[in-house]
Coordinates of C-alpha atoms and ligand atoms in Angstrom, one line a residue:
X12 CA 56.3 79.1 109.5
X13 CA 59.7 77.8 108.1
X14 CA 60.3 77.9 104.8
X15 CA 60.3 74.6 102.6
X16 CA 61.4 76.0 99.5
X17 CA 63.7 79.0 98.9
X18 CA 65.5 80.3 95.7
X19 CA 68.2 82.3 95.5
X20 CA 69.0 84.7 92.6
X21 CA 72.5 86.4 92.7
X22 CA 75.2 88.0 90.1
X23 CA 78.0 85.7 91.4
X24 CA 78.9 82.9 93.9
X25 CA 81.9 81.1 94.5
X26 CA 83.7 78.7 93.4
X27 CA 81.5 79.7 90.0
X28 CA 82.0 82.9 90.0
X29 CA 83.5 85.8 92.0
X30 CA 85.2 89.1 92.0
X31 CA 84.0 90.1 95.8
X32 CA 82.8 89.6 99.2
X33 CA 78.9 88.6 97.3
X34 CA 80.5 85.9 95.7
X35 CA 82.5 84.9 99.2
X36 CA 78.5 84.8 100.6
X37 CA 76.3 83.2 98.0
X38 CA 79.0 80.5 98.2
X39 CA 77.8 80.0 101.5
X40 CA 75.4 80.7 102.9
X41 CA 72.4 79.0 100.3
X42 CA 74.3 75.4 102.0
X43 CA 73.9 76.9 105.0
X44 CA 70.2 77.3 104.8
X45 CA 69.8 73.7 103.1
X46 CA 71.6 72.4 106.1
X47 CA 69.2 74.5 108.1
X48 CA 66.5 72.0 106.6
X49 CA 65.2 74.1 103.5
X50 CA 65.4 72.7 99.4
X51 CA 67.6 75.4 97.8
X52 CA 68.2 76.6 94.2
X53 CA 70.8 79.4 93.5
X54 CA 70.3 80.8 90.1
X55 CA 73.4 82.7 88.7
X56 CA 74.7 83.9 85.0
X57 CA 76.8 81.3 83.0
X58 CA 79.3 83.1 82.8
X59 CA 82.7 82.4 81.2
X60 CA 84.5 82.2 84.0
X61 CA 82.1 79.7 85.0
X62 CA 82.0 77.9 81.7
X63 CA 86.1 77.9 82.2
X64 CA 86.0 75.8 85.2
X65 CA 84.3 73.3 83.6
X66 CA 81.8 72.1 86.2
X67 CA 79.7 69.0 84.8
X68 CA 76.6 71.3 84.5
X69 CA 73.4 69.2 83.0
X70 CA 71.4 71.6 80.3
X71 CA 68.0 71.1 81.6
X72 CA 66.0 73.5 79.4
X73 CA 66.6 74.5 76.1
X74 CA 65.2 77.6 74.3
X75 CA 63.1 79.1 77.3
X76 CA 61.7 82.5 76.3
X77 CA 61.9 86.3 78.3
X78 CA 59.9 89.0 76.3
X79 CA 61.8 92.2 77.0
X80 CA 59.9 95.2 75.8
X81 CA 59.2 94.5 72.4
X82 CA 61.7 91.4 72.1
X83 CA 61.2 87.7 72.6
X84 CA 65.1 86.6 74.2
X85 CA 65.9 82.8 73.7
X86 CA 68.1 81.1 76.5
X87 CA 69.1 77.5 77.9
X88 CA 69.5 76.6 81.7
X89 CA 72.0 74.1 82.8
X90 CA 71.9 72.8 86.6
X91 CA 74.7 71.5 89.3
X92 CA 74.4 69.5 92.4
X93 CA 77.1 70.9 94.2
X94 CA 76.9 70.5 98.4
X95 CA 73.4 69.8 99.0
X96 CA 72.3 73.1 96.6
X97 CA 70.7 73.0 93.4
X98 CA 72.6 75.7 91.1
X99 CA 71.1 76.7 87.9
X100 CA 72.5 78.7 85.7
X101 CA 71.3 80.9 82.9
X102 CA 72.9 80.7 79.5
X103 CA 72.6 83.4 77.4
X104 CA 76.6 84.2 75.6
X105 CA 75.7 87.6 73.7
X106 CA 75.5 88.6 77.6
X107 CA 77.4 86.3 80.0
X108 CA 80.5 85.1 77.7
X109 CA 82.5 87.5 78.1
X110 CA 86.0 88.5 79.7
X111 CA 84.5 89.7 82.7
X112 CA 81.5 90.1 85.0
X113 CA 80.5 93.2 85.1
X114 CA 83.0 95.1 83.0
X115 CA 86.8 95.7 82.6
X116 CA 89.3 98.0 82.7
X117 CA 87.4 100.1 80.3
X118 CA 84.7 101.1 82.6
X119 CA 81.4 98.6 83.3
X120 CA 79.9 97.1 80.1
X121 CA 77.4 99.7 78.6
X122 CA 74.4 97.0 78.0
X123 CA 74.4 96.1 82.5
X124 CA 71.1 97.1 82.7
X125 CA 70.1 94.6 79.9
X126 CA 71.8 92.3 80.9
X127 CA 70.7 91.9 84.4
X128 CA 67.0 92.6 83.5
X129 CA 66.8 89.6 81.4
X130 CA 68.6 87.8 84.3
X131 CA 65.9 88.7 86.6
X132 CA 63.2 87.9 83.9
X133 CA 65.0 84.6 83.5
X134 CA 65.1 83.8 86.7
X135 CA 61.0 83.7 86.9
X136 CA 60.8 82.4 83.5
X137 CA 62.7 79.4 84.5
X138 CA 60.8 78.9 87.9
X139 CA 57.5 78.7 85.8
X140 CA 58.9 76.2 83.4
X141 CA 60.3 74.1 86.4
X142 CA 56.9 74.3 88.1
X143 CA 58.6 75.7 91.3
X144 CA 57.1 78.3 93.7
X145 CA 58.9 79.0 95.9
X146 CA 58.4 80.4 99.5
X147 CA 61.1 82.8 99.3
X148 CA 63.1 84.3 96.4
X149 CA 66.0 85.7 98.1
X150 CA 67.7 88.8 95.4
X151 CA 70.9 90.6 95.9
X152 CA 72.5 93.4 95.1
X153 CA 71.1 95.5 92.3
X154 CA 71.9 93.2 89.7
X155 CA 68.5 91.2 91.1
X156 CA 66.7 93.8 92.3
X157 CA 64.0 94.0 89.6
X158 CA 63.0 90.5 90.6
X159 CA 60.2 91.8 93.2
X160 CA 59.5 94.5 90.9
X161 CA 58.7 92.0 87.9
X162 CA 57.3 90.1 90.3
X163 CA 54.3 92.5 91.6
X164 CA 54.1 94.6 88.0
X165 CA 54.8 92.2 85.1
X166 CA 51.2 91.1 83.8
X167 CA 50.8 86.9 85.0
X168 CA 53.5 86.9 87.4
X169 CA 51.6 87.3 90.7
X170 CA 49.1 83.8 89.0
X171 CA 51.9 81.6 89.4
X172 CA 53.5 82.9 92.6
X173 CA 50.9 83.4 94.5
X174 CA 52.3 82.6 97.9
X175 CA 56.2 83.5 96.9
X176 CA 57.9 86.5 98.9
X177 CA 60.7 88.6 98.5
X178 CA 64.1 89.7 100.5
X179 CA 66.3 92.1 99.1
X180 CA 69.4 91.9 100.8
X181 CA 71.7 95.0 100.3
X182 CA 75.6 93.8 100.4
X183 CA 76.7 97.8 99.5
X184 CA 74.5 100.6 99.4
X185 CA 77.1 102.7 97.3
X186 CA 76.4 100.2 94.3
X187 CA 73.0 101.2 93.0
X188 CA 72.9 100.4 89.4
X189 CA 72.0 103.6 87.8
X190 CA 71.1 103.7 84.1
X191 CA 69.5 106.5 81.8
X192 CA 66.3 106.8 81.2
X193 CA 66.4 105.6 77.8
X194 CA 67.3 102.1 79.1
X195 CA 63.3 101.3 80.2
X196 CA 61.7 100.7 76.9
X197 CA 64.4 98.1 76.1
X198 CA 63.5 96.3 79.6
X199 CA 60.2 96.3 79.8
X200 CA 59.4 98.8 82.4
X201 CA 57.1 101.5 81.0
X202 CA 58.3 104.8 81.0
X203 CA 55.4 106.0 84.0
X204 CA 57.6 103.9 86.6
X205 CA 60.4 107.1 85.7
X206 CA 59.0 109.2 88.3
X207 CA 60.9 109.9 92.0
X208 CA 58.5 108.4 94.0
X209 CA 59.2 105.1 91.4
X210 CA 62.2 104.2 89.9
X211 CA 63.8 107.9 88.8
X212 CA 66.6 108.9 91.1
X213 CA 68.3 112.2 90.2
X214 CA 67.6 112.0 86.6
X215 CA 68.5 108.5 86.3
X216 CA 66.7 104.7 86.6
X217 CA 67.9 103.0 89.5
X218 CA 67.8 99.4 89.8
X219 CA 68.6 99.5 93.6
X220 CA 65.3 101.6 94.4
X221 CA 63.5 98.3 92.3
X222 CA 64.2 96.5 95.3
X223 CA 64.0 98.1 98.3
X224 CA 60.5 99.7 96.9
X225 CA 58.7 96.1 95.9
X226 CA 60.4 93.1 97.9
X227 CA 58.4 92.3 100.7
X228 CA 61.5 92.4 103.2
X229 CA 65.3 94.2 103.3
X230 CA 68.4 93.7 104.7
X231 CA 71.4 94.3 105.3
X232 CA 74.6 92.0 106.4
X233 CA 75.1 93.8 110.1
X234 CA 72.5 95.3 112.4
X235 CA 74.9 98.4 112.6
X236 CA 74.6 98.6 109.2
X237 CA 70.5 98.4 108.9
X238 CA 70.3 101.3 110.9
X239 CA 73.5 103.1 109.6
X240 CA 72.2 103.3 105.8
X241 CA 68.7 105.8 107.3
X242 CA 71.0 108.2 108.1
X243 CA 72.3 110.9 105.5
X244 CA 75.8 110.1 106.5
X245 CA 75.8 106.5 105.2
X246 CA 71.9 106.3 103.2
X247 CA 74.0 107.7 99.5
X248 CA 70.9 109.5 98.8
X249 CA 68.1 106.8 99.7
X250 CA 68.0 107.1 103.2
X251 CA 64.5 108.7 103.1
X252 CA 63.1 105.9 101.2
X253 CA 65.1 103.4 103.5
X254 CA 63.0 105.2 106.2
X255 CA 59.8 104.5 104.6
X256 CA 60.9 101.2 105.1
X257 CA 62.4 100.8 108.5
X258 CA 59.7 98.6 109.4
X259 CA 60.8 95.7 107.0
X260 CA 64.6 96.5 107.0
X261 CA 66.5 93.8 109.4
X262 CA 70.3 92.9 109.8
X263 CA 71.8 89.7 109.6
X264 CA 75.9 89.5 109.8
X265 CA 77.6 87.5 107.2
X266 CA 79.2 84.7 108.3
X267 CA 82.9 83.4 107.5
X268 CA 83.9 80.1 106.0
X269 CA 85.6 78.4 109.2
X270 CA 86.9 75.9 106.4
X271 CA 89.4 78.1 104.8
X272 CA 90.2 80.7 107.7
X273 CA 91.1 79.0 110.6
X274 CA 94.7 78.7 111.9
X275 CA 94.8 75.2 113.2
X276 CA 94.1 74.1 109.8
X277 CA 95.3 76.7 107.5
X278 CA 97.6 75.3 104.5
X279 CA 98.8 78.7 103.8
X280 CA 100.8 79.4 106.9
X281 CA 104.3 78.8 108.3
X282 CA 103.4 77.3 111.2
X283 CA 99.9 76.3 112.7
X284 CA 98.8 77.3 115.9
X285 CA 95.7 77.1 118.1
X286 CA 94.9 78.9 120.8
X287 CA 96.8 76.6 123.2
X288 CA 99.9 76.7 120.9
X289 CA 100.5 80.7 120.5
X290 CA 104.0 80.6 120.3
X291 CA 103.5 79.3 117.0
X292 CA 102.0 82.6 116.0
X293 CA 105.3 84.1 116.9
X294 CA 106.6 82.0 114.0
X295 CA 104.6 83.5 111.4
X296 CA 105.1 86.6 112.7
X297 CA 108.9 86.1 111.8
X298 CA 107.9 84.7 108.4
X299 CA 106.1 87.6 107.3
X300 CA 108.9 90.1 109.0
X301 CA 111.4 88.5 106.8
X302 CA 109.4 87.9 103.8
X303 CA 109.2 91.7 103.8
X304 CA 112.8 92.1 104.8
X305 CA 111.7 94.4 107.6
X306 CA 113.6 95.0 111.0
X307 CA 113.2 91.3 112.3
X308 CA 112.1 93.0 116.5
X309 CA 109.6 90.2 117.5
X310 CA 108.8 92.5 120.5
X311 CA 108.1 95.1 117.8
X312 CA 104.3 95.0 117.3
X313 CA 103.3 94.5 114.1
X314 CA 99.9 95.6 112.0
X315 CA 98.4 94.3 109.6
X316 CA 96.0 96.1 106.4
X317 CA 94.5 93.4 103.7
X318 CA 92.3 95.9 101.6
X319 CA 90.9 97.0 98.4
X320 CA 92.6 99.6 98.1
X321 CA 89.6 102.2 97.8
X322 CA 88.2 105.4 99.9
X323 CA 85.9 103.4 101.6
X324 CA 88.4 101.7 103.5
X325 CA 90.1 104.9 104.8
X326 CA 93.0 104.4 103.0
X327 CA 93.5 107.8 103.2
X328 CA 93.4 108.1 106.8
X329 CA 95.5 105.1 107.4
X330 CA 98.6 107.2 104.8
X331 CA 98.1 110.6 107.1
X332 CA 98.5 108.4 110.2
X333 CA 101.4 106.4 109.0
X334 CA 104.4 108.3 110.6
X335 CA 101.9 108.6 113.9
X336 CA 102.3 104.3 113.9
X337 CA 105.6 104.3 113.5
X338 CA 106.5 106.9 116.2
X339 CA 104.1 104.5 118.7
X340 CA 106.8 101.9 118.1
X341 CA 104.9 99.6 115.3
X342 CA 105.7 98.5 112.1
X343 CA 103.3 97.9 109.2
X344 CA 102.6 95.4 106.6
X345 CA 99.9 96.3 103.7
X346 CA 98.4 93.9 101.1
X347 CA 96.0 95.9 98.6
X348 CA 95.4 96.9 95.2
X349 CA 93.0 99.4 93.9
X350 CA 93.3 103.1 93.1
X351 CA 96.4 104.2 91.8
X352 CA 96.8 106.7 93.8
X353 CA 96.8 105.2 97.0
X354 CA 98.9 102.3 95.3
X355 CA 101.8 105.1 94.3
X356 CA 101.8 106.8 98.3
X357 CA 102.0 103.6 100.1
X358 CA 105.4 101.9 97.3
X359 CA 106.9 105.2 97.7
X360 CA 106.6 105.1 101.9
X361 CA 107.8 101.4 101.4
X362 CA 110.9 102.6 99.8
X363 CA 111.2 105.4 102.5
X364 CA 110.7 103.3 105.4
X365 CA 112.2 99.9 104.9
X366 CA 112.4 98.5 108.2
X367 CA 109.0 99.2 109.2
X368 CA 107.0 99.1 106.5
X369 CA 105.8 96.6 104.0
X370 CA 103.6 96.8 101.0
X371 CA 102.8 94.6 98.6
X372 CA 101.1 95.8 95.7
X373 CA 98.2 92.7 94.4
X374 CA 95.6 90.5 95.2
X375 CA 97.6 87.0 96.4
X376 CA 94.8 84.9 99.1
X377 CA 98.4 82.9 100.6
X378 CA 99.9 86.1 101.6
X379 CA 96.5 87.2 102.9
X380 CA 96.4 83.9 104.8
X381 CA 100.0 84.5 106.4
X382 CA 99.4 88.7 107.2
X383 CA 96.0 87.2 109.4
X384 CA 98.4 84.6 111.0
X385 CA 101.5 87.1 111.5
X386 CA 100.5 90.3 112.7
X387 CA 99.7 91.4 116.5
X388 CA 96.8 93.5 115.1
X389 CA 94.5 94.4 112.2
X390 CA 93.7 97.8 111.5
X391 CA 90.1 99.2 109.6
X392 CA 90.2 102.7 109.5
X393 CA 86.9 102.4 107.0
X394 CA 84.9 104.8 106.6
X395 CA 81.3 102.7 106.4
X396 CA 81.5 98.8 106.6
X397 CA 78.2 96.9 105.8
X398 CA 80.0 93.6 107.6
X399 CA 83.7 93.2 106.8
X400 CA 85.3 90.1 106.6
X401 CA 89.1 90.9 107.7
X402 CA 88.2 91.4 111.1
X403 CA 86.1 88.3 112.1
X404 CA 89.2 86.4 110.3
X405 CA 91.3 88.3 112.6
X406 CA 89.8 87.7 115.3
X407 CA 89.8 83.7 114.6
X408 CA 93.9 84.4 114.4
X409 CA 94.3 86.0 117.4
X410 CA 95.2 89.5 115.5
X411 CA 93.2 91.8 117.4
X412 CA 91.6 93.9 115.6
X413 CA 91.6 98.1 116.0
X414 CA 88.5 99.5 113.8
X415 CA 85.9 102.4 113.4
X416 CA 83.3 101.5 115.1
X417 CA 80.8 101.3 112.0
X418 CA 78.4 98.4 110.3
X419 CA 79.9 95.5 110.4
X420 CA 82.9 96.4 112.8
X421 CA 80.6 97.6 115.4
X422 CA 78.7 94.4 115.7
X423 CA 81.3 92.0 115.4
X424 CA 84.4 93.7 117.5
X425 CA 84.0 94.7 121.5
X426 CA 86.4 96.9 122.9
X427 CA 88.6 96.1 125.4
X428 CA 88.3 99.1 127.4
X429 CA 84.7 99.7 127.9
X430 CA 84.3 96.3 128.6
X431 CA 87.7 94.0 129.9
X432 CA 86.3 91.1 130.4
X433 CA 84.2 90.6 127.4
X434 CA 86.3 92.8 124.8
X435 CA 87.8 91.5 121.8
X436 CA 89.7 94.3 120.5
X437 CA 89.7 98.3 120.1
X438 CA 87.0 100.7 118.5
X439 CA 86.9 104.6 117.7
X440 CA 83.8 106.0 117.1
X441 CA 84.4 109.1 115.3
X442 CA 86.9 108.5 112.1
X443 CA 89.8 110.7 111.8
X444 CA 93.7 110.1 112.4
X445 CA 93.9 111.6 115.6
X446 CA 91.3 109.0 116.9
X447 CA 92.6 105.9 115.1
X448 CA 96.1 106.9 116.3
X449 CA 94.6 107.0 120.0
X450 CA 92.8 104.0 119.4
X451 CA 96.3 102.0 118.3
X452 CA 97.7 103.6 121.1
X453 CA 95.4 102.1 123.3
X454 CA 96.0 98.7 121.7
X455 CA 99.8 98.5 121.9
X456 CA 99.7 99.5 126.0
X457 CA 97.8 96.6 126.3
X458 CA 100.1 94.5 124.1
X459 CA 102.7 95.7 126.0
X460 CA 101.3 93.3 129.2
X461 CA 102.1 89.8 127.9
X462 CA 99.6 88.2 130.0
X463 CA 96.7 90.2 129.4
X464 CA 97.6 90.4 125.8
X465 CA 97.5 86.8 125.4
X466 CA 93.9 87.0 127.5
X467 CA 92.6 88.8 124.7
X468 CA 94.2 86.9 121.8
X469 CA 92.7 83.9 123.3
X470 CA 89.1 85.4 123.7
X471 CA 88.8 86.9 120.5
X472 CA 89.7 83.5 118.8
X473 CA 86.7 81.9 120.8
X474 CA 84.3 84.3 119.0
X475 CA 82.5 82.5 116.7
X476 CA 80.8 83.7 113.1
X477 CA 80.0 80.8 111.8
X478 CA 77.5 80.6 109.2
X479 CA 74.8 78.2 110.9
X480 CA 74.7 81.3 113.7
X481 CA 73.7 83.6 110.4
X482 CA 71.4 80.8 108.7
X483 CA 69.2 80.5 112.0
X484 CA 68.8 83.7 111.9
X485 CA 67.5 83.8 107.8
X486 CA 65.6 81.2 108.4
X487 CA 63.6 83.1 111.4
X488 CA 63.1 86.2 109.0
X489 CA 61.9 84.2 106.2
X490 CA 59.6 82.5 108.4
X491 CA 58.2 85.7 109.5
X492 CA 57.9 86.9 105.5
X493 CA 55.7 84.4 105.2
X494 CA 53.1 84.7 107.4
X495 CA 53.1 88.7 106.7
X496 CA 50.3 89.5 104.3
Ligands
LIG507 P1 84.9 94.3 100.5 O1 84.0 93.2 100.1 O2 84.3 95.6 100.8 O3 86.1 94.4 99.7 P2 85.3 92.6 102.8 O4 86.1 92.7 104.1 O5 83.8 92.2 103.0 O6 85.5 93.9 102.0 O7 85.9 91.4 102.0 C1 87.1 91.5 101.3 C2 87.7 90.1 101.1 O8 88.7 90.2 100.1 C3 88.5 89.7 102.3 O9 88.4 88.3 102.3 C4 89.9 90.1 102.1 O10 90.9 89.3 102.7 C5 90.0 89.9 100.6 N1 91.0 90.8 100.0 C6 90.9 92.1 99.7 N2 92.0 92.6 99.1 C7 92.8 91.6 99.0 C8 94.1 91.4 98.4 N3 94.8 92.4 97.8 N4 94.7 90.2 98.4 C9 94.0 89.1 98.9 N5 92.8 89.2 99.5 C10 92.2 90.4 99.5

């Protein structure tokens, strides 16, 4: 039974708001399902980095009313037509005007759980006033995950969505959003909820457990990744209530925006190419070689890193192996930013190792564009991956990709050696330097074959992860929510 009618409710989505992959994906894929033939609304905060960009928003409702706990909370809702989606967003400034989204250098702002529990309430709130039920509200992340649980325990809610279901879709396990205790009077959730078999998770309130415990339906953004998060390994904890759930829990992979990441179009880059015209990747190659004033070899391969800088990324893993690459004959650019300490190790190897390596310290999307465009191959040593964008752009640039085989990676990248006429690029299964360093290996005897190199290249920029593939496959799942009692 496909759905006629589904709502989204999300902390961010781009071009409104951003500061991650989330925002990347609620950019997209809500118009993907409208052009998949259902009416869409994407509810988000107005924040002031939305307010800055100064979309013509309409205000639609003025003074609609959440009670939180003891307080009634006053708030307007302003609306935007933008690429066949409605977008609604909640105005509220004490909580969403503010320098950032979820908190600054300082740490996260200490009122998050407020703040996102009167989103969620706003969210229904709004829905009544508008008179819309919808088949499916689709939540995100923590920051929505006490939508289904408002939903099935606030008093009235079930009377006007009778027939409405739920989807929690989990972006990143490892953010939870974990509160103390003494946040639940102050958001309406009585204090019997604070029990481990509830809401309590090791002497805390987690938001996360709101939503995998009450939506009707989970999932994650890979397969891989659906079945990675039951074990202890990747689960951070809730694997055992993930297991409870296994029945519900599916895996959809993200899609990329073919739009912005695709070479024959690409503004950013030197030169454009296709996969008919690969000698123009040779050209960016030697723009980014000289642009990092490293030995100018075009025979040299050359890998590419574009990374938060962060453990879950292997950083650490990829600095150990880093005299191991450059003894297999490769150089190295890196474009990252994130903990200081990884920051420091990879500028002080830049200074040590001119030629072959090049770091640059920042987050800069044109230089991003060019490293995709002018490396030989993409390297994600990362420890867990719920889908990864890098190497599905990679792929679409012909910069094959070498990756532990996790989450996201393991669905969207097929090795070349188990399988040569199919493979897209080259996977280790168990993480550690001596297997990434085997796995490279592996990558630059191939490379070393011109022909068959160029077999690959050409293959892998054939795959295709485009968002209608993703949308279908949404679309299926919601239709099955809702003839689930
Ligand atoms: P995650 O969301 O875990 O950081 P993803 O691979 O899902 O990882 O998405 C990260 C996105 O951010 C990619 O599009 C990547 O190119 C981009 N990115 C990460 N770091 C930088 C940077 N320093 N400069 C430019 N883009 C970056």
């Amino acid at each position: 039974m496909k759905p006629s009618n589904v709502i989204f409710a999300a902390s961010e989505a781009a071009p409104f708001s951003k500061t991650g992959g989330l925002g990347d994906v609620m950019g997209s894929l809500p118009e993907a399902i409208s052009l998949a033939g259902a009416k869409v609304g994407v509810f988000l905060p107005y924040y002031r980095q939305t307010r800055q960009q100064k979309f013509a928003v309409k205000l639609l409702l003025k003074k609609v009313k959440v009670s939180l706990g003891q307080r009634d909370i006053y708030f307007s809702l302003y609306r935007y037509f933008h690429r066949g989606v409605d977008f609604y967003f909640i105005n509220k400034k004490d909580y969403f005007d503010r320098e950032y989204l979820y908190g600054g250098p300082l740490g996260d702002y200490s009122d998050n759980a407020l703040r996102f529990a009167f989103f969620s309430q706003a969210v229904l709130s709004s829905l009544k006033v508008l008179e819309i039920s919808p088949d499916i509200i689709h939540c995100n992340e923590w920051q929505t995950a006490l939508i289904p649980f408002y939903l099935k325990k606030s008093p009235g809610q079930k009377d006007f969505f009778p027939e409405t279901k739920t989807l929690f879709t989990v972006h990143n396990l490892a953010y939870q959003g974990l509160f103390p205790s003494k946040v639940l009077p102050g958001i309406g959730i009585e204090q019997s909820f604070y029990i481990p078999e509830e809401l309590e998770f090791y002497g805390q309130v987690s938001f996360i457990k709101a939503g995998i415990l009450y939506s009707d339906a989970l999932n994650t953004v890979s397969e891989a990744y659906s079945r990675d998060i039951l074990t202890g390994e990747f689960g951070f904890g809730l694997e055992g209530l993930l297991q409870s759930r296994s029945k519900d829990i599916y895996g959809i992979i993200n899609g990329i925006d073919y739009s912005k990441w695709n070479p024959e179009t690409d503004n950013f880059i030197k030169v454009r190419y296709n996969n008919k015209s690969l000698a123009n990747k040779a050209e960016c190659k030697r723009d980014i070689l000289s642009r990092f004033k490293m030995e100018p070899d075009i025979n040299r391969p050359l890998c590419g890193i574009i990374s938060r800088l962060a453990q879950q990324k292997g950083i650490d893993i990829l600095i150990k192996s880093f005299t191991g690459l450059i003894n297999l004959g490769c150089s190295l650019v890196v474009l990252g930013k994130g903990e200081e300490r990884y920051e420091r190790v990879l500028r002080s190897l830049s200074q040590q190792y001119t030629r072959y390596l090049g770091v640059h310290i920042g987050f800069d999307e044109s230089l991003a564009h060019k490293i995709e465009a002018g490396c030989d191959m993409y390297l994600m040593p990362s420890y867990f991956e719920p889908c990864g964008l890098n190497q599905m752009y990679s792929l679409k640039y012909g910069t094959i990709p070498v990756v532990h085989s996790v989450g996201g990676l393991e669905d969207t990248v097929i090795d070349y050696q188990q399988n040569p006429s199919k493979g897209t690029g080259f996977k280790f299964r168990i993480l550690n330097s001596y297997n990434f360093l085997k796995a490279v290996s592996r990558a630059i005897e191939i490379y070393k074959d011109k022909r068959i190199w160029k077999n690959l290249m050409v293959r892998a920029m054939k795959a295709d992860f485009s968002w209608r593939n993703s949308a279908f496959k949404y679309m299926k799942l919601y239709g099955k929510m809702r003839v689930k009692k």
